[in-house]
N, CA and C of each residue as an Amber inpcrd file, in Angstrom:
protein
   453
   0.6750000  -1.0530000  -0.1670000   0.4000000  -0.0250000  -0.2970000
   1.3840000   1.4140000   0.0950000   0.6630000   1.9680000  -0.7360000
   1.4350000   3.1650000  -1.0680000   0.9510000   4.0810000   0.3560000
   2.1470000   5.0760000   0.9390000   1.4110000   6.1490000   1.4540000
   0.6630000   6.9060000   1.5730000  -0.2810000   7.3780000  -0.0220000
  -0.8820000   8.1850000  -0.1690000  -1.7040000   7.6570000  -0.2810000
  -1.8730000   6.5000000  -0.1640000  -3.6890000   5.2610000  -0.1100000
  -3.7890000   4.5750000   1.2780000  -2.3000000   5.0430000   1.7080000
  -2.7290000   4.6130000   3.3280000  -3.4120000   6.3710000   4.2240000
  -2.5220000   6.9860000   3.7360000  -3.0800000   8.5300000   4.7880000
  -4.0350000   8.3610000   3.6610000  -4.9140000   8.0360000   2.9360000
  -6.5450000   8.7820000   2.0170000  -7.6840000   7.5620000   3.0630000
  -6.8000000   6.8280000   3.3620000  -8.2380000   5.6140000   3.9970000
  -7.3420000   5.5730000   6.0050000  -6.6840000   6.2630000   6.4760000
  -6.8830000   7.3790000   7.1580000  -8.1390000   8.4190000   7.8190000
  -7.6180000   9.2120000   6.7030000  -8.4170000   9.8930000   6.5980000
 -10.1340000   9.8010000   6.5200000 -10.2500000   8.4220000   6.0890000
 -11.9680000   8.5590000   6.0100000 -12.2860000   7.4130000   6.9590000
 -11.0990000   6.8800000   7.6420000 -11.2570000   6.3590000   9.2060000
 -11.2870000   6.8640000  10.4200000 -10.8240000   8.7100000  10.0100000
 -10.8960000   9.0670000  11.5380000 -11.3000000   9.1680000  12.2330000
 -12.5880000   7.8440000  12.5410000 -13.0760000   8.4060000  13.7690000
 -12.9390000   6.7750000  14.7730000 -12.2360000   6.5870000  14.1790000
 -11.3640000   5.7540000  15.2310000 -10.5270000   6.0920000  16.1900000
 -10.4280000   7.4040000  15.8990000  -9.1330000   7.1050000  16.9520000
 -10.1750000   8.0640000  18.5420000  -9.4710000   7.7040000  19.4640000
  -9.7870000   7.7350000  20.5500000  -9.2050000   8.7340000  21.3620000
  -9.6850000   8.7040000  22.7120000  -8.8760000   9.9040000  22.8870000
  -8.4050000   9.6240000  24.9030000  -7.4850000  10.0420000  25.1230000
  -7.1300000   9.3190000  26.7660000  -7.9590000  10.0640000  27.5690000
  -8.4420000   8.6730000  28.7370000  -9.0390000   8.1410000  29.7710000
  -8.1820000   8.6770000  31.5170000  -8.6330000   8.5850000  32.2190000
  -8.2550000   8.9540000  33.2730000  -7.6820000   7.7150000  33.5780000
  -8.0100000   6.4950000  33.2940000  -6.7060000   5.3260000  34.1210000
  -6.1550000   4.7530000  33.3410000  -6.1750000   5.3900000  31.7080000
  -4.9170000   4.7870000  30.6080000  -4.6890000   6.1670000  29.3320000
  -3.8200000   5.7760000  28.8210000  -3.6680000   6.4690000  27.6240000
  -4.2830000   5.2280000  26.5090000  -4.9030000   6.3500000  25.4660000
  -4.9020000   5.5830000  24.2510000  -3.8990000   5.4390000  23.5650000
  -4.1350000   4.3590000  22.8840000  -3.3030000   4.2060000  20.9370000
  -4.0150000   5.0440000  19.8070000  -3.3950000   5.7960000  19.2390000
  -4.1590000   7.2020000  19.0420000  -3.9910000   6.7580000  17.5720000
  -5.0830000   7.4590000  16.9960000  -5.3100000   6.3970000  15.3520000
  -3.5760000   7.3830000  14.6630000  -3.6990000   8.7170000  14.8190000
  -1.7880000   9.5820000  13.7900000  -1.6660000  10.3990000  15.6310000
  -0.0470000  10.1590000  15.7120000   0.5990000   9.9520000  16.4130000
   2.1070000  11.2460000  15.5760000   2.8030000  11.2110000  16.2860000
   3.8590000  11.9180000  15.8040000   4.3230000  11.7330000  14.4720000
   4.7470000  12.3200000  13.2430000   4.8070000  11.9490000  11.8190000
   6.3900000  10.7880000  11.7650000   7.1420000  10.6820000  13.2000000
   7.8100000   9.2730000  13.2960000   6.9880000   8.4390000  13.1560000
   6.4480000   7.8970000  14.1680000   5.4830000   7.1080000  14.2540000
   4.5240000   6.1660000  13.5390000   4.0840000   7.6930000  12.7760000
   2.8870000   6.7580000  11.8340000   1.7270000   6.8070000  12.3840000
   0.7130000   5.9410000  12.4660000  -0.4860000   6.4840000  12.1430000
  -1.1500000   4.8600000  12.8300000  -1.0680000   4.6310000  14.0060000
  -0.3400000   2.8730000  14.4740000  -1.8700000   2.4260000  15.0320000
  -3.1110000   3.0930000  14.5490000  -4.2010000   2.2120000  15.1870000
  -4.6980000   1.4940000  13.4450000  -4.6480000   2.2700000  12.6190000
  -4.5300000   1.6900000  11.0980000  -3.2550000   0.4820000  10.8380000
  -2.4090000   0.6020000  11.2950000  -1.1720000  -0.0720000  10.9180000
  -1.7250000  -1.5810000  11.8200000  -2.4170000  -1.3300000  12.5900000
  -1.8670000  -2.9390000  12.8720000  -3.2870000  -3.1410000  13.0460000
  -4.0730000  -2.6420000  11.9570000  -5.4780000  -3.4270000  11.8590000
  -5.1430000  -3.5770000  10.1610000  -3.9860000  -2.8180000   8.7650000
  -3.7860000  -3.8050000   8.1440000  -2.6370000  -4.6370000   8.1420000
  -1.5670000  -4.2930000   9.5800000  -0.5130000  -5.8030000   9.4320000
  -1.4530000  -7.0590000   9.6560000  -2.3570000  -6.9910000  10.5280000
  -3.1730000  -8.2540000  11.1400000  -4.3780000  -8.9500000   9.6790000
  -4.1060000  -7.6560000   8.7910000  -5.5830000  -8.4190000   7.6820000
  -4.1880000  -8.7880000   6.5680000  -3.0250000  -8.8320000   6.4430000
  -1.6390000  -9.0160000   5.4910000  -1.2660000 -10.3050000   5.7410000
  -0.9750000 -10.0140000   7.3120000  -0.0420000 -11.4450000   8.0090000
  -0.9160000 -12.5350000   8.2680000   0.4520000 -13.6300000   8.5320000
  -0.6200000 -14.2880000   9.5620000  -0.2100000 -14.7630000  10.5600000
   0.0360000 -14.2250000  11.1640000   0.4260000 -13.8810000  12.2110000
   0.0390000 -14.0690000  13.1360000   0.0240000 -14.1200000  14.5470000
  -1.1730000 -14.6610000  16.1610000  -0.9800000 -13.0380000  16.5100000
  -1.7830000 -12.8620000  16.9220000  -2.6160000 -11.1330000  18.0210000
  -0.9860000 -11.2160000  18.3690000  -1.6850000 -11.6660000  19.2960000
  -0.0540000 -12.0890000  20.3910000   1.5470000 -11.6690000  19.8570000
   1.9140000 -11.7330000  18.5890000   2.6110000 -11.6200000  17.8480000
   3.3540000 -10.4170000  17.5630000   1.1740000 -10.0610000  16.3190000
   1.4970000  -8.2360000  16.2690000   1.4720000  -7.5170000  17.2600000
   1.0090000  -7.4160000  18.5260000   0.8820000  -7.1040000  20.0630000
   2.1720000  -6.3510000  20.5170000   3.4290000  -7.8320000  20.1700000
   4.4400000  -7.7920000  20.6100000   5.2250000  -6.4020000  19.5660000
   4.7750000  -6.6510000  18.0140000   5.8730000  -5.9480000  16.8680000
   4.7910000  -4.8210000  17.4010000   4.3550000  -4.1900000  17.3700000
   3.2840000  -2.4920000  17.9580000   3.5300000  -2.3570000  19.0280000
   3.6700000  -3.5570000  19.7650000   4.2290000  -2.8800000  21.9160000
   2.2170000  -2.5240000  22.2170000   1.7740000  -3.2420000  22.6670000
   0.6580000  -3.3560000  22.7890000   0.5440000  -5.2970000  23.1570000
  -0.8030000  -5.1810000  24.2100000  -1.4040000  -6.0960000  24.3630000
  -2.2060000  -7.4580000  23.2690000  -2.1370000  -9.1400000  23.8630000
  -2.4170000  -9.2240000  22.2290000  -4.2100000  -8.9520000  21.7040000
  -5.2610000  -9.2430000  23.2400000  -6.4800000  -8.9370000  23.3810000
  -6.8420000  -7.2290000  22.1430000  -5.8020000  -5.7020000  22.8660000
  -6.2930000  -4.9690000  22.1440000  -5.2990000  -5.0000000  20.6510000
  -4.9370000  -5.3530000  19.7900000  -5.0200000  -5.8450000  19.1150000
  -6.4240000  -6.1840000  18.0460000  -6.7650000  -7.3000000  18.8310000
  -7.9910000  -7.9320000  18.7820000  -8.9710000  -6.6830000  18.0640000
  -9.0180000  -5.7900000  19.1120000 -10.2260000  -5.1830000  19.6250000
 -10.2400000  -4.1410000  18.3220000  -9.0380000  -3.5090000  18.2640000
  -8.4640000  -2.9590000  17.6250000  -8.8370000  -3.4200000  15.5740000
  -8.5110000  -4.6310000  15.2980000  -8.5790000  -5.6140000  14.8630000
 -10.2760000  -5.1860000  14.1370000 -11.1560000  -5.2630000  15.1000000
 -12.6950000  -5.3270000  14.9850000 -12.6110000  -3.9960000  14.7860000
 -12.3780000  -3.3650000  15.2140000 -13.1990000  -1.4360000  15.0490000
 -12.6810000  -1.3650000  14.1630000 -12.1940000  -1.3230000  13.3550000
 -11.3150000  -1.4840000  12.0890000 -12.6270000  -1.4820000  10.6030000
 -12.6070000  -3.2680000  11.2660000 -12.9950000  -3.9260000  10.0050000
 -14.5760000  -3.2180000  10.1850000 -15.2390000  -3.1740000  11.2450000
 -16.6040000  -2.9130000  11.0540000 -16.7550000  -1.0850000  10.2870000
 -15.7490000  -0.4510000  11.0830000 -15.4700000   1.0700000  10.1560000
 -14.9560000   1.3050000   9.4330000 -14.1100000   0.5100000   8.2800000
 -13.8800000   0.0970000   6.9940000 -15.2330000  -0.1490000   6.6520000
 -16.4690000  -1.1160000   6.6880000 -17.3090000  -1.6440000   6.3990000
 -18.4290000   0.1100000   6.1730000 -18.6900000   0.3070000   7.4610000
 -19.5750000   1.2750000   7.3880000 -19.2250000   2.8450000   6.8890000
 -18.2640000   2.2860000   6.4720000 -17.4320000   4.0300000   5.9330000
 -17.2280000   3.2550000   4.1300000 -17.4010000   2.3750000   3.9400000
 -16.5080000   2.4390000   2.7280000 -17.1840000   1.5680000   1.3460000
 -18.0720000   1.0460000   2.5520000 -19.1310000   0.2750000   1.2190000
 -20.3180000   0.4280000   0.6450000 -20.4710000   1.7480000   1.3620000
 -21.5350000   2.4330000   0.0380000 -20.6830000   3.0480000  -1.3580000
 -18.4480000   3.4940000  -1.0690000 -18.5400000   3.5260000  -2.7790000
 -17.9550000   3.1280000  -3.0430000 -17.8830000   1.5190000  -2.7760000
 -16.9820000   0.4570000  -3.0830000 -18.7680000  -1.3220000  -3.1610000
 -19.1510000  -0.5330000  -2.1510000 -20.5810000  -2.3750000  -2.4210000
 -22.0180000  -1.7640000  -3.2470000 -22.5680000  -2.2060000  -4.4560000
 -23.5160000  -1.7240000  -5.2880000 -24.7040000  -2.4470000  -3.8790000
 -25.6520000  -1.5450000  -3.7200000 -26.4530000  -2.0400000  -2.3050000
 -27.5560000  -3.3050000  -3.2790000 -27.5240000  -3.1560000  -4.1780000
 -28.0900000  -4.2690000  -4.4520000 -26.7390000  -5.7860000  -4.9500000
 -26.0430000  -5.8990000  -4.2500000 -24.9800000  -7.5990000  -4.1830000
 -25.9700000  -7.9150000  -4.1300000 -26.3860000  -8.4720000  -2.7430000
 -27.2980000  -9.4210000  -1.7760000 -28.8780000  -9.1230000  -1.8270000
 -29.7930000  -8.8650000  -3.1220000 -30.9490000  -8.8570000  -2.1100000
 -31.3870000 -10.1140000  -1.9170000 -33.3120000  -9.5540000  -1.9910000
 -33.1010000 -11.1220000  -1.8170000 -33.8850000 -11.9340000  -2.1460000
 -34.3410000 -11.4240000  -3.8790000 -34.5180000 -12.1820000  -5.1740000
 -33.2130000 -13.3970000  -5.4590000 -31.9870000 -12.9990000  -5.3790000
 -30.9790000 -13.1410000  -6.0600000 -29.7670000 -14.0490000  -4.3370000
 -30.6160000 -13.8420000  -3.4990000 -29.9890000 -15.0160000  -2.0490000
 -31.7260000 -15.7900000  -2.2610000 -32.7000000 -16.3100000  -2.1310000
 -33.2100000 -17.2790000  -3.0140000 -33.0760000 -17.1580000  -4.1030000
 -32.8990000 -17.1020000  -5.2190000 -32.4370000 -17.8870000  -6.0150000
 -30.9550000 -18.8200000  -6.1400000 -29.8840000 -18.3380000  -5.3830000
 -29.1220000 -19.0710000  -5.4840000 -28.8770000 -20.3620000  -4.2260000
 -29.9740000 -20.5400000  -3.1020000 -30.4950000 -21.0180000  -2.9780000
 -30.6490000 -22.2790000  -3.0890000 -32.1250000 -21.5600000  -4.4850000
 -32.6520000 -22.8540000  -5.2660000 -31.8340000 -23.4330000  -6.1020000
 -30.4800000 -22.5730000  -6.5330000 -30.0820000 -23.2870000  -7.8990000
 -29.0710000 -24.6370000  -7.0990000 -28.7380000 -23.7370000  -5.8150000
 -28.0400000 -25.2260000  -5.0140000 -28.6340000 -25.9420000  -5.1930000
 -29.9230000 -26.1700000  -4.3170000 -31.0290000 -27.0560000  -3.9570000
 -30.8580000 -27.8530000  -5.2070000 -31.1970000 -27.3130000  -7.0210000
 -31.6180000 -28.0970000  -7.9700000 -30.1050000 -29.1610000  -7.6960000
 -28.8950000 -29.2140000  -7.2310000 -27.8520000 -29.4800000  -7.8110000
 -27.4540000 -30.1430000  -6.6950000 -28.5850000 -30.0420000  -5.4920000
 -28.7310000 -31.4090000  -4.5940000 -28.1040000 -30.6450000  -3.4800000
 -27.6660000 -29.9300000  -3.6750000 -27.1100000 -29.1420000  -1.9860000
 -27.9400000 -27.9180000  -1.7050000 -28.6910000 -28.7150000  -1.0950000
 -29.9300000 -27.9230000   0.2350000 -30.4110000 -27.1250000   1.5600000
 -30.5380000 -25.9560000   0.8970000 -29.5570000 -24.9660000   1.5590000
 -28.4570000 -24.2880000   2.2970000 -27.8670000 -23.8730000   1.1870000
 -26.5510000 -23.3090000   1.1060000 -26.8090000 -22.0650000  -0.1360000
 -26.3710000 -21.2030000   0.2580000 -26.2890000 -20.1100000  -0.5580000
 -24.7950000 -19.9780000  -1.6240000 -24.0980000 -20.4270000  -0.9290000
 -22.6890000 -20.4480000  -1.9930000 -21.2810000 -21.3440000  -1.8250000
 -20.8100000 -21.8030000  -2.3660000 -19.5600000 -22.4380000  -2.6900000
 -18.1380000 -21.9660000  -2.2030000 -17.1300000 -22.5800000  -0.9760000
 -16.0390000 -21.8140000  -0.6480000 -14.4030000 -22.0140000  -0.9780000
 -14.4180000 -22.2090000  -1.8740000 -12.8040000 -23.2270000  -1.5840000
 -11.1790000 -21.5440000  -1.8450000 -10.4170000 -22.6860000  -1.4610000
  -9.1460000 -21.6410000  -1.3320000  -8.2180000 -22.8100000  -1.9850000
  -6.7410000 -22.3450000  -2.0210000  -5.8710000 -23.4850000  -2.7900000
  -4.4720000 -21.8750000  -2.6370000  -3.4900000 -22.8100000  -2.3750000
  -2.1610000 -22.3500000  -2.0050000  -1.5780000 -21.7040000  -3.2850000
  -0.8060000 -20.0820000  -3.7330000  -0.8500000 -19.7160000  -4.8130000
   0.4860000 -18.9920000  -5.0140000   1.7620000 -20.1780000  -5.0390000
   3.6640000 -20.2540000  -4.7650000   3.6850000 -18.6780000  -4.9920000
   4.4860000 -18.1790000  -4.1010000   5.5550000 -16.7230000  -4.0070000
   6.4080000 -17.1710000  -4.3370000   7.1880000 -16.1480000  -4.6760000
   8.9230000 -16.0770000  -4.0810000   9.3800000 -14.8100000  -3.1980000
   9.3310000 -15.4460000  -2.5380000   9.5950000 -13.9870000  -1.6870000
  10.4930000 -12.9040000  -1.1540000   9.9440000 -11.6620000  -1.5350000
  11.1770000 -10.5040000  -1.8810000  12.7820000 -10.5110000  -0.5350000
  13.5590000 -10.6800000  -1.5000000  15.1990000 -10.9850000  -0.8060000
  15.7330000 -10.2120000   0.2570000  16.0800000 -10.2450000   0.5530000
  16.4770000  -9.3790000   2.5060000  14.9980000  -8.5570000   3.1740000
  13.5960000  -9.9990000   3.1980000  12.5530000  -9.3380000   3.3180000
  12.2100000 -10.1030000   4.5870000  11.7090000  -9.7580000   5.6280000
  10.8000000 -11.0620000   6.6130000   9.4530000 -11.4830000   5.9670000
   9.4710000 -12.5930000   5.1280000   8.3010000 -12.8960000   4.6500000
   7.9800000 -14.0980000   5.4270000   6.0390000 -14.2060000   5.5270000
   5.8750000 -15.1390000   6.7040000   5.0960000 -15.3830000   6.7960000
   4.9480000 -16.4520000   5.0420000   3.8970000 -16.7640000   3.9150000
   4.5580000 -18.1440000   3.7570000   4.8910000 -19.1680000   4.5680000
   5.6000000 -19.7480000   4.0650000   4.7680000 -21.2700000   4.6960000
   4.3380000 -22.0850000   3.5580000   2.9620000 -22.5670000   4.5320000
   3.1180000 -24.4470000   5.1770000   1.9940000 -24.7880000   5.4590000
   2.3390000 -26.5910000   6.1040000   3.0120000 -27.2290000   5.1110000
   2.6900000 -26.9850000   3.6570000   3.2960000 -28.2240000   2.4100000
   4.5320000 -27.9060000   2.0850000   5.3710000 -26.9680000   3.3080000
   6.9600000 -26.6340000   2.5620000   7.2280000 -25.4230000   1.6160000
   5.9380000 -24.7300000   1.2030000   7.2270000 -23.6510000   0.2540000
   6.1420000 -22.2320000   1.3380000   6.4140000 -21.1210000   0.2490000
   6.2440000 -19.5710000   0.3150000   4.9260000 -19.4620000  -0.9220000
   4.2470000 -19.2270000   0.1290000   2.5310000 -19.1830000  -1.0810000
   1.7320000 -18.5080000  -0.6300000   0.5660000 -17.3150000  -0.5670000
  -0.7750000 -16.4650000  -0.4000000  -1.4680000 -17.9560000  -0.9940000
  -2.3740000 -17.6420000  -0.3950000  -4.0330000 -18.2840000   0.4120000
  -5.0560000 -17.4090000  -0.7960000  -5.5310000 -18.4720000  -2.0430000
  -6.7290000 -17.5090000  -3.0840000  -7.3840000 -18.0410000  -2.7320000
  -8.9630000 -17.6480000  -1.8070000 -10.1270000 -18.2570000  -1.4220000
 -11.3210000 -17.2670000  -2.9840000 -12.1430000 -18.0860000  -2.6040000
 -13.4090000 -17.8800000  -3.5660000 -14.6440000 -18.3510000  -3.2820000
 -15.6400000 -17.6940000  -3.1980000 -16.7480000 -17.4070000  -3.5860000
 -17.7990000 -17.6780000  -4.4380000 -18.4650000 -18.5640000  -4.9090000
 -18.9950000 -18.3890000  -5.9120000 -20.2210000 -18.7770000  -5.7150000
 -21.5830000 -18.6010000  -6.5050000 -22.7830000 -19.2740000  -6.5880000
 -23.0600000 -20.4890000  -7.0900000 -24.8310000 -21.0830000  -7.8160000
 -24.6210000 -22.3750000  -8.0200000 -24.5680000 -22.2420000  -9.6100000
 -24.2890000 -20.9300000  -9.9740000 -23.0880000 -21.0830000 -11.8340000
 -22.2350000 -20.8180000 -11.5140000
């Protein structure tokens, strides 16, 4: 993600910002220029990484529970703020859902809305860069997930 894209995302999600309380200091949305924008950075790193919350927490100096809370808040806010710009309002109408269910029923899969599958796509890790997508099969990969309808 480019710096410009990151900056725009942070501007659009400005409502994620928290305030200090009497009991604790918040994890700021925007801190000094050097520190960057920590809450969005934590959420984006969580999305792109296969690392556990505890590992991500250690990287950013926060607890595992805090990573989880920030990640969930980020996902909810992205949905609220960006879904109207990027998802059509008729993406999952009642008629489309009924059509998918009936299509799967005709194929012998009752009460099914979609089919989900995934596969590993081999990638070459960047040289001199940490890359944590080493899979259980013994090689570096990214996971491709696809959700399809009955057609």
